[in-house]
């Protein structure tokens, strides 16, 4: 059996702000943009890597979710504890400087972790944690 990870999803609360973060700050290309207003599903991914994508989706739109669950998800997103993703780059300092130059919230500047990885972290406009580690 052969499987690949094609896409992972992160919620957005403001599709234009999320699009600006992933496209303009991180340099991802937009592959699909479906829907209108806040009900948009936007697929982005790194240029030159068409088989890897992030789906930016409206939160808690599954019809099976209860109002309590919807409220809990919204509260977790507001605190920045709901979604996160781990990215990697060979030049962490260059990426950090580019993203920091935008309005992105810096959670952690480039740091060598005790377990041997050097990484940094931002929050996207929806509160998702975007951790970026340096490839060695």
mmCIF file of N, CA and C in Angstrom, residues 20-90:
data_model
loop_
_atom_site.group_PDB
_atom_site.id
_atom_site.type_symbol
_atom_site.label_atom_id
_atom_site.label_comp_id
_atom_site.label_asym_id
_atom_site.label_seq_id
_atom_site.Cartn_x
_atom_site.Cartn_y
_atom_site.Cartn_z
ATOM 1 N N UNK A 20 -3.554 36.451 2.667
ATOM 2 C CA UNK A 20 -2.398 37.345 2.681
ATOM 3 C C UNK A 20 -1.236 36.728 3.457
ATOM 4 N N UNK A 21 -1.529 36.075 4.565
ATOM 5 C CA UNK A 21 -0.455 35.466 5.363
ATOM 6 C C UNK A 21 0.219 34.337 4.587
ATOM 7 N N UNK A 22 -0.568 33.390 4.080
ATOM 8 C CA UNK A 22 0.029 32.215 3.433
ATOM 9 C C UNK A 22 0.621 32.551 2.055
ATOM 10 N N UNK A 23 -0.022 33.440 1.339
ATOM 11 C CA UNK A 23 0.476 33.798 0.006
ATOM 12 C C UNK A 23 1.610 34.826 0.096
ATOM 13 N N UNK A 24 1.372 35.914 0.807
ATOM 14 C CA UNK A 24 2.317 37.030 0.791
ATOM 15 C C UNK A 24 3.455 36.865 1.802
ATOM 16 N N UNK A 25 3.133 36.414 2.997
ATOM 17 C CA UNK A 25 4.186 36.280 4.011
ATOM 18 C C UNK A 25 5.005 35.007 3.816
ATOM 19 N N UNK A 26 4.327 33.877 3.571
ATOM 20 C CA UNK A 26 5.036 32.603 3.422
ATOM 21 C C UNK A 26 5.403 32.296 1.975
ATOM 22 N N UNK A 27 4.810 32.994 1.019
ATOM 23 C CA UNK A 27 5.145 32.778 -0.386
ATOM 24 C C UNK A 27 4.469 31.580 -1.027
ATOM 25 N N UNK A 28 3.414 31.072 -0.410
ATOM 26 C CA UNK A 28 2.700 29.937 -0.996
ATOM 27 C C UNK A 28 1.880 30.387 -2.204
ATOM 28 N N UNK A 29 1.687 29.459 -3.140
ATOM 29 C CA UNK A 29 0.827 29.747 -4.283
ATOM 30 C C UNK A 29 -0.606 29.326 -3.956
ATOM 31 N N UNK A 30 -1.548 30.032 -4.549
ATOM 32 C CA UNK A 30 -2.965 29.722 -4.369
ATOM 33 C C UNK A 30 -3.363 28.736 -5.452
ATOM 34 N N UNK A 31 -3.919 27.612 -5.053
ATOM 35 C CA UNK A 31 -4.284 26.572 -6.011
ATOM 36 C C UNK A 31 -5.784 26.522 -6.293
ATOM 37 N N UNK A 32 -6.572 26.803 -5.284
ATOM 38 C CA UNK A 32 -8.023 26.875 -5.461
ATOM 39 C C UNK A 32 -8.574 27.892 -4.476
ATOM 40 N N UNK A 33 -9.646 28.526 -4.856
ATOM 41 C CA UNK A 33 -10.332 29.474 -3.983
ATOM 42 C C UNK A 33 -11.812 29.318 -4.305
ATOM 43 N N UNK A 34 -12.516 28.608 -3.440
ATOM 44 C CA UNK A 34 -13.897 28.237 -3.697
ATOM 45 C C UNK A 34 -14.799 28.826 -2.614
ATOM 46 N N UNK A 35 -15.929 29.392 -3.018
ATOM 47 C CA UNK A 35 -16.886 29.938 -2.062
ATOM 48 C C UNK A 35 -16.863 31.450 -2.088
ATOM 49 N N UNK A 36 -17.598 32.029 -1.132
ATOM 50 C CA UNK A 36 -17.716 33.486 -1.058
ATOM 51 C C UNK A 36 -17.700 33.941 0.393
ATOM 52 N N UNK A 37 -17.321 35.195 0.576
ATOM 53 C CA UNK A 37 -17.336 35.776 1.929
ATOM 54 C C UNK A 37 -16.486 34.954 2.879
ATOM 55 N N UNK A 38 -17.017 34.715 4.077
ATOM 56 C CA UNK A 38 -16.274 33.915 5.055
ATOM 57 C C UNK A 38 -16.390 32.425 4.784
ATOM 58 N N UNK A 39 -17.289 32.016 3.874
ATOM 59 C CA UNK A 39 -17.461 30.597 3.526
ATOM 60 C C UNK A 39 -16.620 30.263 2.296
ATOM 61 N N UNK A 40 -15.317 30.421 2.436
ATOM 62 C CA UNK A 40 -14.373 30.126 1.359
ATOM 63 C C UNK A 40 -13.439 28.999 1.780
ATOM 64 N N UNK A 41 -13.137 28.127 0.830
ATOM 65 C CA UNK A 41 -12.176 27.049 1.009
ATOM 66 C C UNK A 41 -11.020 27.368 0.068
ATOM 67 N N UNK A 42 -9.866 27.688 0.648
ATOM 68 C CA UNK A 42 -8.718 28.147 -0.128
ATOM 69 C C UNK A 42 -7.590 27.123 0.021
ATOM 70 N N UNK A 43 -7.118 26.621 -1.113
ATOM 71 C CA UNK A 43 -6.011 25.669 -1.083
ATOM 72 C C UNK A 43 -4.736 26.396 -1.480
ATOM 73 N N UNK A 44 -3.723 26.306 -0.627
ATOM 74 C CA UNK A 44 -2.431 26.928 -0.878
ATOM 75 C C UNK A 44 -1.342 25.880 -0.695
ATOM 76 N N UNK A 45 -0.181 26.179 -1.248
ATOM 77 C CA UNK A 45 0.934 25.255 -1.066
ATOM 78 C C UNK A 45 2.228 25.859 -1.562
ATOM 79 N N UNK A 46 3.325 25.232 -1.203
ATOM 80 C CA UNK A 46 4.619 25.745 -1.636
ATOM 81 C C UNK A 46 4.784 25.612 -3.142
ATOM 82 N N UNK A 47 5.330 26.657 -3.774
ATOM 83 C CA UNK A 47 5.579 26.624 -5.220
ATOM 84 C C UNK A 47 6.515 25.466 -5.544
ATOM 85 N N UNK A 48 6.220 24.766 -6.629
ATOM 86 C CA UNK A 48 7.056 23.650 -7.052
ATOM 87 C C UNK A 48 6.783 22.355 -6.319
ATOM 88 N N UNK A 49 5.799 22.347 -5.422
ATOM 89 C CA UNK A 49 5.433 21.138 -4.690
ATOM 90 C C UNK A 49 3.912 20.923 -4.801
ATOM 91 N N UNK A 50 3.430 20.621 -6.017
ATOM 92 C CA UNK A 50 1.981 20.542 -6.213
ATOM 93 C C UNK A 50 1.283 19.425 -5.442
ATOM 94 N N UNK A 51 2.022 18.484 -4.908
ATOM 95 C CA UNK A 51 1.364 17.386 -4.193
ATOM 96 C C UNK A 51 1.243 17.650 -2.693
ATOM 97 N N UNK A 52 1.627 18.841 -2.242
ATOM 98 C CA UNK A 52 1.521 19.183 -0.818
ATOM 99 C C UNK A 52 0.726 20.470 -0.681
ATOM 100 N N UNK A 53 -0.373 20.407 0.054
ATOM 101 C CA UNK A 53 -1.244 21.579 0.163
ATOM 102 C C UNK A 53 -1.784 21.753 1.579
ATOM 103 N N UNK A 54 -2.209 22.964 1.832
ATOM 104 C CA UNK A 54 -2.956 23.297 3.045
ATOM 105 C C UNK A 54 -4.307 23.828 2.598
ATOM 106 N N UNK A 55 -5.359 23.257 3.147
ATOM 107 C CA UNK A 55 -6.707 23.747 2.885
ATOM 108 C C UNK A 55 -7.091 24.687 4.017
ATOM 109 N N UNK A 56 -7.301 25.946 3.687
ATOM 110 C CA UNK A 56 -7.775 26.930 4.657
ATOM 111 C C UNK A 56 -9.293 26.926 4.563
ATOM 112 N N UNK A 57 -9.938 26.554 5.653
ATOM 113 C CA UNK A 57 -11.379 26.303 5.603
ATOM 114 C C UNK A 57 -12.113 27.058 6.706
ATOM 115 N N UNK A 58 -13.373 27.376 6.451
ATOM 116 C CA UNK A 58 -14.166 27.979 7.526
ATOM 117 C C UNK A 58 -14.257 26.982 8.679
ATOM 118 N N UNK A 59 -14.169 27.440 9.910
ATOM 119 C CA UNK A 59 -14.193 26.513 11.039
ATOM 120 C C UNK A 59 -15.591 25.975 11.335
ATOM 121 N N UNK A 60 -15.615 24.755 11.801
ATOM 122 C CA UNK A 60 -16.831 24.154 12.352
ATOM 123 C C UNK A 60 -18.028 24.225 11.412
ATOM 124 N N UNK A 61 -17.815 23.913 10.146
ATOM 125 C CA UNK A 61 -18.926 23.938 9.193
ATOM 126 C C UNK A 61 -19.541 22.568 8.982
ATOM 127 N N UNK A 62 -18.947 21.545 9.588
ATOM 128 C CA UNK A 62 -19.492 20.188 9.472
ATOM 129 C C UNK A 62 -20.913 20.178 10.046
ATOM 130 N N UNK A 63 -21.892 19.707 9.274
ATOM 131 C CA UNK A 63 -23.270 19.728 9.779
ATOM 132 C C UNK A 63 -23.476 18.850 11.010
ATOM 133 N N UNK A 64 -22.558 17.943 11.305
ATOM 134 C CA UNK A 64 -22.692 17.070 12.476
ATOM 135 C C UNK A 64 -22.185 17.690 13.762
ATOM 136 N N UNK A 65 -21.628 18.873 13.677
ATOM 137 C CA UNK A 65 -21.085 19.533 14.874
ATOM 138 C C UNK A 65 -22.210 20.233 15.626
ATOM 139 N N UNK A 66 -22.205 20.050 16.939
ATOM 140 C CA UNK A 66 -23.227 20.693 17.770
ATOM 141 C C UNK A 66 -22.845 22.152 18.016
ATOM 142 N N UNK A 67 -23.780 22.922 18.493
ATOM 143 C CA UNK A 67 -23.500 24.320 18.815
ATOM 144 C C UNK A 67 -22.458 24.427 19.919
ATOM 145 N N UNK A 68 -22.502 23.511 20.915
ATOM 146 C CA UNK A 68 -21.479 23.517 21.972
ATOM 147 C C UNK A 68 -20.095 23.257 21.384
ATOM 148 N N UNK A 69 -20.012 22.293 20.484
ATOM 149 C CA UNK A 69 -18.723 21.994 19.850
ATOM 150 C C UNK A 69 -18.248 23.179 19.012
ATOM 151 N N UNK A 70 -19.163 23.801 18.295
ATOM 152 C CA UNK A 70 -18.829 24.970 17.470
ATOM 153 C C UNK A 70 -18.286 26.103 18.348
ATOM 154 N N UNK A 71 -18.935 26.320 19.486
ATOM 155 C CA UNK A 71 -18.491 27.368 20.416
ATOM 156 C C UNK A 71 -17.112 27.027 20.992
ATOM 157 N N UNK A 72 -16.914 25.746 21.348
ATOM 158 C CA UNK A 72 -15.614 25.333 21.898
ATOM 159 C C UNK A 72 -14.499 25.548 20.876
ATOM 160 N N UNK A 73 -14.752 25.171 19.626
ATOM 161 C CA UNK A 73 -13.752 25.367 18.580
ATOM 162 C C UNK A 73 -13.445 26.853 18.409
ATOM 163 N N UNK A 74 -14.477 27.689 18.388
ATOM 164 C CA UNK A 74 -14.265 29.136 18.249
ATOM 165 C C UNK A 74 -13.455 29.691 19.418
ATOM 166 N N UNK A 75 -13.743 29.207 20.624
ATOM 167 C CA UNK A 75 -12.994 29.672 21.802
ATOM 168 C C UNK A 75 -11.533 29.231 21.734
ATOM 169 N N UNK A 76 -11.309 27.998 21.303
ATOM 170 C CA UNK A 76 -9.930 27.506 21.187
ATOM 171 C C UNK A 76 -9.162 28.273 20.117
ATOM 172 N N UNK A 77 -9.840 28.580 19.001
ATOM 173 C CA UNK A 77 -9.171 29.358 17.951
ATOM 174 C C UNK A 77 -8.796 30.743 18.465
ATOM 175 N N UNK A 78 -9.695 31.360 19.227
ATOM 176 C CA UNK A 78 -9.426 32.703 19.763
ATOM 177 C C UNK A 78 -8.214 32.695 20.690
ATOM 178 N N UNK A 79 -7.999 31.575 21.379
ATOM 179 C CA UNK A 79 -6.845 31.449 22.279
ATOM 180 C C UNK A 79 -5.585 30.989 21.538
ATOM 181 N N UNK A 80 -5.747 30.569 20.284
ATOM 182 C CA UNK A 80 -4.601 30.064 19.535
ATOM 183 C C UNK A 80 -4.219 28.650 19.912
ATOM 184 N N UNK A 81 -5.171 27.860 20.396
ATOM 185 C CA UNK A 81 -4.866 26.498 20.842
ATOM 186 C C UNK A 81 -5.552 25.434 19.993
ATOM 187 N N UNK A 82 -6.096 25.795 18.853
ATOM 188 C CA UNK A 82 -6.855 24.805 18.070
ATOM 189 C C UNK A 82 -6.021 24.160 16.969
ATOM 190 N N UNK A 83 -5.513 24.955 16.020
ATOM 191 C CA UNK A 83 -4.794 24.383 14.886
ATOM 192 C C UNK A 83 -3.326 24.752 14.871
ATOM 193 N N UNK A 84 -2.530 23.880 14.290
ATOM 194 C CA UNK A 84 -1.112 24.196 14.101
ATOM 195 C C UNK A 84 -0.550 23.354 12.989
ATOM 196 N N UNK A 85 0.580 23.843 12.454
ATOM 197 C CA UNK A 85 1.253 23.133 11.378
ATOM 198 C C UNK A 85 2.754 23.326 11.549
ATOM 199 N N UNK A 86 3.499 22.355 11.072
ATOM 200 C CA UNK A 86 4.965 22.406 11.132
ATOM 201 C C UNK A 86 5.504 22.467 9.714
ATOM 202 N N UNK A 87 6.228 23.540 9.401
ATOM 203 C CA UNK A 87 6.854 23.726 8.100
ATOM 204 C C UNK A 87 8.371 23.597 8.269
ATOM 205 N N UNK A 88 9.096 23.512 7.168
ATOM 206 C CA UNK A 88 10.552 23.403 7.241
ATOM 207 C C UNK A 88 11.191 24.203 6.120
ATOM 208 N N UNK A 89 12.375 24.704 6.378
ATOM 209 C CA UNK A 89 13.123 25.492 5.395
ATOM 210 C C UNK A 89 14.621 25.308 5.612
ATOM 211 N N UNK A 90 15.409 25.405 4.532
ATOM 212 C CA UNK A 90 16.858 25.350 4.721
ATOM 213 C C UNK A 90 17.422 26.672 5.248
#
